[in-house]
PDB file of C-alpha atoms in Angstrom:
ATOM      1  CA  ASP A  11      32.333 -13.473  16.613  1.00 70.00           C
ATOM      2  CA  GLN A  12      33.074 -10.248  14.769  1.00 80.00           C
ATOM      3  CA  GLN A  13      35.677 -11.153  12.164  1.00 93.00           C
ATOM      4  CA  VAL A  14      35.819  -7.636  10.727  1.00 97.00           C
ATOM      5  CA  LYS A  15      35.808  -4.658  13.066  1.00 96.00           C
ATOM      6  CA  GLN A  16      35.570  -0.946  12.561  1.00 97.00           C
ATOM      7  CA  ASN A  17      36.187   0.470  16.001  1.00 92.00           C
ATOM      8  CA  SER A  18      35.327   4.080  15.232  1.00 95.00           C
ATOM      9  CA  PRO A  19      31.586   4.573  14.800  1.00 95.00           C
ATOM     10  CA  SER A  20      32.097   8.129  13.549  1.00 97.00           C
ATOM     11  CA  LEU A  21      34.717  10.499  12.186  1.00 97.00           C
ATOM     12  CA  SER A  22      34.532  14.225  11.527  1.00 98.00           C
ATOM     13  CA  VAL A  23      36.971  15.908   9.142  1.00 98.00           C
ATOM     14  CA  GLN A  24      37.349  19.373   7.667  1.00 98.00           C
ATOM     15  CA  GLU A  25      36.876  19.753   3.904  1.00 97.00           C
ATOM     16  CA  GLY A  26      40.178  19.487   2.050  1.00 97.00           C
ATOM     17  CA  ARG A  27      41.892  17.485   4.795  1.00 97.00           C
ATOM     18  CA  ILE A  28      42.636  13.765   4.831  1.00 98.00           C
ATOM     19  CA  SER A  29      40.079  11.239   6.103  1.00 98.00           C
ATOM     20  CA  ILE A  30      41.491   7.981   7.444  1.00 98.00           C
ATOM     21  CA  LEU A  31      39.097   5.138   8.131  1.00 98.00           C
ATOM     22  CA  ASN A  32      40.383   2.026   9.833  1.00 98.00           C
ATOM     23  CA  CYS A  33      39.424  -1.631   9.835  1.00 98.00           C
ATOM     24  CA  ASP A  34      40.785  -4.691  11.638  1.00 98.00           C
ATOM     25  CA  TYR A  35      40.172  -8.344  10.886  1.00 97.00           C
ATOM     26  CA  THR A  36      40.846 -11.612  12.654  1.00 96.00           C
ATOM     27  CA  ASN A  37      40.552 -14.299   9.966  1.00 92.00           C
ATOM     28  CA  SER A  38      43.916 -14.901   8.279  1.00 92.00           C
ATOM     29  CA  MET A  39      42.109 -16.735   5.447  1.00 91.00           C
ATOM     30  CA  PHE A  40      40.692 -13.476   4.074  1.00 92.00           C
ATOM     31  CA  ASP A  41      42.357 -12.756   0.749  1.00 90.00           C
ATOM     32  CA  TYR A  42      40.341  -9.868  -0.623  1.00 92.00           C
ATOM     33  CA  PHE A  43      39.220  -6.647   0.988  1.00 95.00           C
ATOM     34  CA  LEU A  44      36.762  -4.008  -0.149  1.00 96.00           C
ATOM     35  CA  TRP A  45      35.443  -0.636   0.930  1.00 97.00           C
ATOM     36  CA  TYR A  46      31.852   0.414   0.370  1.00 98.00           C
ATOM     37  CA  LYS A  47      30.139   3.749   0.870  1.00 97.00           C
ATOM     38  CA  LYS A  48      26.507   3.957   1.902  1.00 95.00           C
ATOM     39  CA  TYR A  49      24.063   6.855   1.871  1.00 93.00           C
ATOM     40  CA  PRO A  50      20.806   6.604   3.854  1.00 88.00           C
ATOM     41  CA  ALA A  51      18.054   4.611   2.122  1.00 83.00           C
ATOM     42  CA  GLU A  52      20.459   3.339  -0.545  1.00 89.00           C
ATOM     43  CA  GLY A  53      22.435   0.152  -0.977  1.00 93.00           C
ATOM     44  CA  PRO A  54      26.216   0.119  -0.449  1.00 96.00           C
ATOM     45  CA  THR A  55      28.273   1.444  -3.362  1.00 96.00           C
ATOM     46  CA  PHE A  56      31.601  -0.202  -4.172  1.00 95.00           C
ATOM     47  CA  LEU A  57      34.560   2.162  -3.780  1.00 96.00           C
ATOM     48  CA  ILE A  58      37.878   0.353  -3.931  1.00 96.00           C
ATOM     49  CA  SER A  59      39.368  -3.062  -3.232  1.00 94.00           C
ATOM     50  CA  ILE A  60      42.693  -4.738  -2.581  1.00 95.00           C
ATOM     51  CA  SER A  61      43.993  -8.255  -2.894  1.00 92.00           C
ATOM     52  CA  SER A  62      46.029  -9.767  -0.068  1.00 93.00           C
ATOM     53  CA  ILE A  63      49.060  -9.980  -2.368  1.00 93.00           C
ATOM     54  CA  LYS A  64      49.265  -6.183  -2.438  1.00 95.00           C
ATOM     55  CA  ASP A  65      49.781  -3.612   0.280  1.00 96.00           C
ATOM     56  CA  LYS A  66      48.390  -0.551  -1.479  1.00 97.00           C
ATOM     57  CA  ASN A  67      45.820   0.289  -4.118  1.00 97.00           C
ATOM     58  CA  GLU A  68      44.984   3.776  -5.311  1.00 97.00           C
ATOM     59  CA  ASP A  69      42.049   5.139  -7.283  1.00 96.00           C
ATOM     60  CA  GLY A  70      41.835   8.895  -7.587  1.00 97.00           C
ATOM     61  CA  ARG A  71      41.284  10.422  -4.154  1.00 98.00           C
ATOM     62  CA  PHE A  72      40.926   6.989  -2.529  1.00 98.00           C
ATOM     63  CA  THR A  73      43.805   4.798  -1.375  1.00 98.00           C
ATOM     64  CA  VAL A  74      43.522   1.558   0.549  1.00 98.00           C
ATOM     65  CA  PHE A  75      46.454   0.239   2.579  1.00 98.00           C
ATOM     66  CA  LEU A  76      46.739  -3.340   3.790  1.00 98.00           C
ATOM     67  CA  ASN A  77      49.004  -4.472   6.625  1.00 97.00           C
ATOM     68  CA  LYS A  78      48.676  -8.250   6.709  1.00 96.00           C
ATOM     69  CA  SER A  79      50.940  -8.803   9.680  1.00 96.00           C
ATOM     70  CA  ALA A  80      48.770  -6.469  11.756  1.00 97.00           C
ATOM     71  CA  LYS A  81      45.553  -7.683  10.094  1.00 97.00           C
ATOM     72  CA  HIS A  82      44.675  -4.052   9.491  1.00 98.00           C
ATOM     73  CA  LEU A  83      43.506  -2.017   6.543  1.00 97.00           C
ATOM     74  CA  SER A  84      42.757   1.628   6.122  1.00 98.00           C
ATOM     75  CA  LEU A  85      41.064   3.871   3.595  1.00 98.00           C
ATOM     76  CA  HIS A  86      42.536   7.306   2.942  1.00 98.00           C
ATOM     77  CA  ILE A  87      40.468   9.990   1.234  1.00 98.00           C
ATOM     78  CA  VAL A  88      42.452  13.011   0.071  1.00 98.00           C
ATOM     79  CA  PRO A  89      41.224  15.694  -0.209  1.00 98.00           C
ATOM     80  CA  SER A  90      37.966  15.088   1.631  1.00 98.00           C
ATOM     81  CA  GLN A  91      34.835  16.685   0.178  1.00 97.00           C
ATOM     82  CA  PRO A  92      31.403  17.308   1.743  1.00 96.00           C
ATOM     83  CA  GLY A  93      29.911  14.777  -0.716  1.00 95.00           C
ATOM     84  CA  ASP A  94      32.067  12.098   0.912  1.00 97.00           C
ATOM     85  CA  SER A  95      29.863  12.296   4.017  1.00 97.00           C
ATOM     86  CA  ALA A  96      28.354   8.822   4.339  1.00 97.00           C
ATOM     87  CA  VAL A  97      28.768   5.549   6.207  1.00 97.00           C
ATOM     88  CA  TYR A  98      31.821   3.569   5.101  1.00 98.00           C
ATOM     89  CA  PHE A  99      31.985  -0.201   5.446  1.00 98.00           C
ATOM     90  CA  CYS A 100      35.003  -2.389   5.054  1.00 97.00           C
ATOM     91  CA  ALA A 101      34.407  -5.948   3.952  1.00 96.00           C
ATOM     92  CA  ALA A 102      36.523  -9.051   3.564  1.00 95.00           C
ATOM     93  CA  SER A 103      36.160 -12.291   1.684  1.00 91.00           C
ATOM     94  CA  VAL A 104      37.824 -15.629   1.042  1.00 85.00           C
ATOM     95  CA  MET A 105      37.837 -16.114  -2.698  1.00 74.00           C
ATOM     96  CA  ARG A 106      40.135 -19.099  -3.169  1.00 67.00           C
ATOM     97  CA  ASN A 107      37.702 -21.897  -2.572  1.00 60.00           C
ATOM     98  CA  GLN A 108      34.531 -20.279  -1.351  1.00 64.00           C
ATOM     99  CA  GLY A 109      31.735 -18.283  -2.847  1.00 70.00           C
ATOM    100  CA  GLY A 110      33.194 -14.918  -2.008  1.00 79.00           C
ATOM    101  CA  LYS A 111      30.567 -13.912   0.505  1.00 90.00           C
ATOM    102  CA  LEU A 112      31.453 -10.615   2.106  1.00 93.00           C
ATOM    103  CA  ILE A 113      31.946 -10.206   5.843  1.00 95.00           C
ATOM    104  CA  PHE A 114      31.312  -6.581   6.784  1.00 97.00           C
ATOM    105  CA  GLY A 115      32.428  -4.377   9.626  1.00 97.00           C
ATOM    106  CA  GLN A 116      29.928  -2.276  11.556  1.00 96.00           C
ATOM    107  CA  GLY A 117      30.632   0.880   9.588  1.00 97.00           C
ATOM    108  CA  THR A 118      32.125   4.311  10.278  1.00 98.00           C
ATOM    109  CA  GLU A 119      30.052   7.414   9.677  1.00 97.00           C
ATOM    110  CA  LEU A 120      32.195  10.082   8.040  1.00 98.00           C
ATOM    111  CA  SER A 121      31.166  13.715   8.238  1.00 98.00           C
ATOM    112  CA  VAL A 122      33.110  16.194   6.107  1.00 98.00           C
ATOM    113  CA  LYS A 123      32.464  19.752   7.197  1.00 96.00           C
ATOM    114  CA  PRO A 124      32.811  22.688   4.795  1.00 92.00           C
TER     115      PRO A 124
ATOM    116  CA  ASP B  24      19.924   1.993 -15.801  1.00 55.00           C
ATOM    117  CA  THR B  25      21.503  -1.465 -15.717  1.00 77.00           C
ATOM    118  CA  GLY B  26      22.238  -1.734 -12.006  1.00 92.00           C
ATOM    119  CA  VAL B  27      20.774  -4.155  -9.486  1.00 96.00           C
ATOM    120  CA  SER B  28      17.092  -3.511  -8.810  1.00 97.00           C
ATOM    121  CA  GLN B  29      14.931  -4.665  -5.927  1.00 98.00           C
ATOM    122  CA  ASP B  30      11.198  -4.685  -5.454  1.00 97.00           C
ATOM    123  CA  PRO B  31       9.456  -3.534  -3.354  1.00 97.00           C
ATOM    124  CA  ARG B  32      11.560  -0.808  -1.778  1.00 97.00           C
ATOM    125  CA  HIS B  33       9.451  -0.848   1.377  1.00 97.00           C
ATOM    126  CA  LYS B  34       7.173  -3.474   2.885  1.00 98.00           C
ATOM    127  CA  ILE B  35       5.113  -3.225   6.045  1.00 98.00           C
ATOM    128  CA  THR B  36       3.483  -6.437   7.157  1.00 98.00           C
ATOM    129  CA  LYS B  37       1.815  -7.877  10.208  1.00 98.00           C
ATOM    130  CA  ARG B  38       3.471 -10.560  12.270  1.00 97.00           C
ATOM    131  CA  GLY B  39       2.658 -14.001  10.943  1.00 97.00           C
ATOM    132  CA  GLN B  40       2.191 -12.934   7.327  1.00 98.00           C
ATOM    133  CA  ASN B  41       4.371 -14.142   4.447  1.00 98.00           C
ATOM    134  CA  VAL B  42       6.378 -11.729   2.324  1.00 98.00           C
ATOM    135  CA  THR B  43       8.340 -12.112  -0.900  1.00 98.00           C
ATOM    136  CA  PHE B  44      11.038  -9.843  -2.274  1.00 98.00           C
ATOM    137  CA  ARG B  45      12.458  -9.778  -5.768  1.00 98.00           C
ATOM    138  CA  CYS B  46      15.942  -8.957  -6.997  1.00 98.00           C
ATOM    139  CA  ASP B  47      17.021  -8.378 -10.585  1.00 97.00           C
ATOM    140  CA  PRO B  48      20.821  -8.518 -10.864  1.00 96.00           C
ATOM    141  CA  ILE B  49      23.036  -6.894 -13.463  1.00 94.00           C
ATOM    142  CA  SER B  50      22.200  -8.883 -16.560  1.00 90.00           C
ATOM    143  CA  GLU B  51      25.498 -10.638 -17.277  1.00 86.00           C
ATOM    144  CA  HIS B  52      26.300 -11.405 -13.629  1.00 90.00           C
ATOM    145  CA  ASN B  53      26.343 -15.076 -12.698  1.00 90.00           C
ATOM    146  CA  ARG B  54      26.448 -14.699  -8.914  1.00 92.00           C
ATOM    147  CA  LEU B  55      23.668 -13.291  -6.786  1.00 95.00           C
ATOM    148  CA  TYR B  56      23.833 -12.682  -3.028  1.00 96.00           C
ATOM    149  CA  TRP B  57      21.304 -11.809  -0.343  1.00 97.00           C
ATOM    150  CA  TYR B  58      22.288  -9.893   2.792  1.00 97.00           C
ATOM    151  CA  ARG B  59      20.377  -8.477   5.725  1.00 97.00           C
ATOM    152  CA  GLN B  60      21.238  -5.242   7.493  1.00 95.00           C
ATOM    153  CA  THR B  61      19.916  -4.015  10.823  1.00 94.00           C
ATOM    154  CA  LEU B  62      20.400  -0.591  12.345  1.00 90.00           C
ATOM    155  CA  GLY B  63      23.983   0.187  13.312  1.00 89.00           C
ATOM    156  CA  GLN B  64      25.371  -2.984  11.782  1.00 93.00           C
ATOM    157  CA  GLY B  65      27.004  -3.936   8.536  1.00 95.00           C
ATOM    158  CA  PRO B  66      25.230  -6.208   6.074  1.00 96.00           C
ATOM    159  CA  GLU B  67      25.172  -9.891   7.073  1.00 96.00           C
ATOM    160  CA  PHE B  68      25.382 -12.661   4.498  1.00 95.00           C
ATOM    161  CA  LEU B  69      22.270 -14.820   4.051  1.00 96.00           C
ATOM    162  CA  THR B  70      22.740 -16.902   0.905  1.00 95.00           C
ATOM    163  CA  TYR B  71      24.182 -16.893  -2.594  1.00 93.00           C
ATOM    164  CA  PHE B  72      23.562 -18.406  -6.017  1.00 93.00           C
ATOM    165  CA  GLN B  73      25.862 -19.202  -8.875  1.00 91.00           C
ATOM    166  CA  ASN B  74      23.544 -19.207 -11.869  1.00 91.00           C
ATOM    167  CA  GLU B  75      20.482 -21.119 -10.629  1.00 91.00           C
ATOM    168  CA  ALA B  76      22.284 -23.191  -7.982  1.00 92.00           C
ATOM    169  CA  GLN B  77      22.056 -22.096  -4.352  1.00 92.00           C
ATOM    170  CA  LEU B  78      25.560 -22.859  -3.112  1.00 89.00           C
ATOM    171  CA  GLU B  79      25.660 -21.547   0.441  1.00 89.00           C
ATOM    172  CA  LYS B  80      23.215 -20.600   3.166  1.00 91.00           C
ATOM    173  CA  SER B  81      24.038 -18.827   6.405  1.00 91.00           C
ATOM    174  CA  ARG B  82      22.806 -20.217   9.684  1.00 88.00           C
ATOM    175  CA  LEU B  83      20.954 -16.888   9.936  1.00 82.00           C
ATOM    176  CA  LEU B  84      18.632 -18.270   7.264  1.00 85.00           C
ATOM    177  CA  SER B  85      16.094 -20.134   9.369  1.00 88.00           C
ATOM    178  CA  ASP B  86      13.645 -22.593   7.844  1.00 92.00           C
ATOM    179  CA  ARG B  87      11.141 -19.739   7.515  1.00 96.00           C
ATOM    180  CA  PHE B  88      13.369 -18.222   4.820  1.00 96.00           C
ATOM    181  CA  SER B  89      13.630 -19.559   1.302  1.00 95.00           C
ATOM    182  CA  ALA B  90      15.369 -18.160  -1.749  1.00 96.00           C
ATOM    183  CA  GLU B  91      15.209 -19.140  -5.386  1.00 96.00           C
ATOM    184  CA  ARG B  92      16.824 -18.156  -8.631  1.00 95.00           C
ATOM    185  CA  PRO B  93      14.822 -20.274 -11.067  1.00 90.00           C
ATOM    186  CA  LYS B  94      16.461 -19.470 -14.384  1.00 86.00           C
ATOM    187  CA  GLY B  95      19.699 -17.996 -13.189  1.00 84.00           C
ATOM    188  CA  SER B  96      18.393 -14.476 -13.682  1.00 90.00           C
ATOM    189  CA  PHE B  97      16.175 -12.793 -11.061  1.00 96.00           C
ATOM    190  CA  SER B  98      15.880 -14.118  -7.520  1.00 97.00           C
ATOM    191  CA  THR B  99      13.167 -14.134  -4.873  1.00 97.00           C
ATOM    192  CA  LEU B 100      13.507 -14.236  -1.100  1.00 98.00           C
ATOM    193  CA  GLU B 101      10.447 -15.383   0.823  1.00 97.00           C
ATOM    194  CA  ILE B 102       9.931 -15.094   4.555  1.00 97.00           C
ATOM    195  CA  GLN B 103       7.114 -17.158   5.993  1.00 97.00           C
ATOM    196  CA  ARG B 104       5.341 -16.412   9.267  1.00 97.00           C
ATOM    197  CA  THR B 105       7.195 -13.150   9.746  1.00 97.00           C
ATOM    198  CA  GLU B 106       8.377 -12.130  13.208  1.00 96.00           C
ATOM    199  CA  GLN B 107       9.251  -8.685  14.531  1.00 96.00           C
ATOM    200  CA  GLY B 108      12.910  -9.711  14.575  1.00 95.00           C
ATOM    201  CA  ASP B 109      12.770 -10.022  10.784  1.00 96.00           C
ATOM    202  CA  SER B 110      12.465  -6.242  10.483  1.00 97.00           C
ATOM    203  CA  ALA B 111      15.569  -5.152   8.584  1.00 96.00           C
ATOM    204  CA  MET B 112      16.894  -3.954   5.250  1.00 96.00           C
ATOM    205  CA  TYR B 113      17.248  -6.860   2.815  1.00 97.00           C
ATOM    206  CA  LEU B 114      19.985  -6.253   0.275  1.00 98.00           C
ATOM    207  CA  CYS B 115      20.699  -8.056  -2.960  1.00 98.00           C
ATOM    208  CA  ALA B 116      24.061  -7.956  -4.719  1.00 96.00           C
ATOM    209  CA  SER B 117      25.463  -9.474  -7.882  1.00 94.00           C
ATOM    210  CA  SER B 118      28.884 -10.143  -9.332  1.00 91.00           C
ATOM    211  CA  LEU B 119      30.459 -11.674 -12.418  1.00 86.00           C
ATOM    212  CA  ARG B 120      32.802 -14.324 -11.172  1.00 75.00           C
ATOM    213  CA  SER B 121      35.324 -15.566 -13.700  1.00 67.00           C
ATOM    214  CA  GLY B 122      38.919 -16.595 -13.118  1.00 61.00           C
ATOM    215  CA  THR B 123      40.442 -14.127 -10.723  1.00 59.00           C
ATOM    216  CA  GLY B 124      38.014 -11.377 -11.568  1.00 60.00           C
ATOM    217  CA  GLY B 125      34.562 -10.410 -10.419  1.00 61.00           C
ATOM    218  CA  ARG B 126      35.234 -10.150  -6.740  1.00 80.00           C
ATOM    219  CA  GLU B 127      33.375  -6.888  -6.392  1.00 89.00           C
ATOM    220  CA  GLN B 128      29.711  -7.164  -5.551  1.00 92.00           C
ATOM    221  CA  TYR B 129      27.274  -4.519  -6.700  1.00 94.00           C
ATOM    222  CA  PHE B 130      24.312  -3.852  -4.461  1.00 96.00           C
ATOM    223  CA  GLY B 131      20.724  -2.915  -5.103  1.00 97.00           C
ATOM    224  CA  PRO B 132      18.877  -0.235  -3.119  1.00 96.00           C
ATOM    225  CA  GLY B 133      17.424  -2.776  -0.697  1.00 97.00           C
ATOM    226  CA  THR B 134      13.954  -3.658   0.557  1.00 97.00           C
ATOM    227  CA  ARG B 135      13.075  -2.206   3.961  1.00 97.00           C
ATOM    228  CA  LEU B 136      10.860  -4.690   5.847  1.00 98.00           C
ATOM    229  CA  THR B 137       8.884  -3.599   8.884  1.00 97.00           C
ATOM    230  CA  VAL B 138       6.976  -6.262  10.799  1.00 98.00           C
ATOM    231  CA  THR B 139       4.318  -4.860  13.134  1.00 96.00           C
TER     232      THR B 139
END
């Protein structure tokens, strides 16, 4: 079963506009969520994370929002830049009493056009 | 550069052969993870170590797969009698788990395995 889902395989945005990437999860035990960015032929690069006790975390152009009741999180990139073009993965983990393995979504390919 | 490194970056092997991959984590990190990624999917958890102890293995890790982290530093992942279905990107990640911190995992560049 897919515990973490990214239902949009791709997203195209104009440079300077906002990119919104979405992620849904089913396991209410998840208590930590992360976003990774991946370029071809490279490993995922950590972007931003959020604990389940928060509903928002911001780091520069990147903001992650968590809606626990809807089991939904989103990543906002403002303003979007061509260098942001990559595949974005959301991931979730249970840290309390487990090893913190990450469960990933399928990814959303973001294309930012100049 | 003090990031996670993996070797080799690419491996082509014939079905039935054994292969071994190496991962060197960030030096002070006590946790090391292996994941596998196939085309169009996110990485899938295989196994993880805390120091030298292997604490969890996914059911994806068949008995043909074995991983070690002998001195709590680098790790190896061996696949015996490779099958075409083993073709994937094998990713290693590390983290420094202490108290409430160290939840972020930092990934290496991966080893691309092709089984012909």
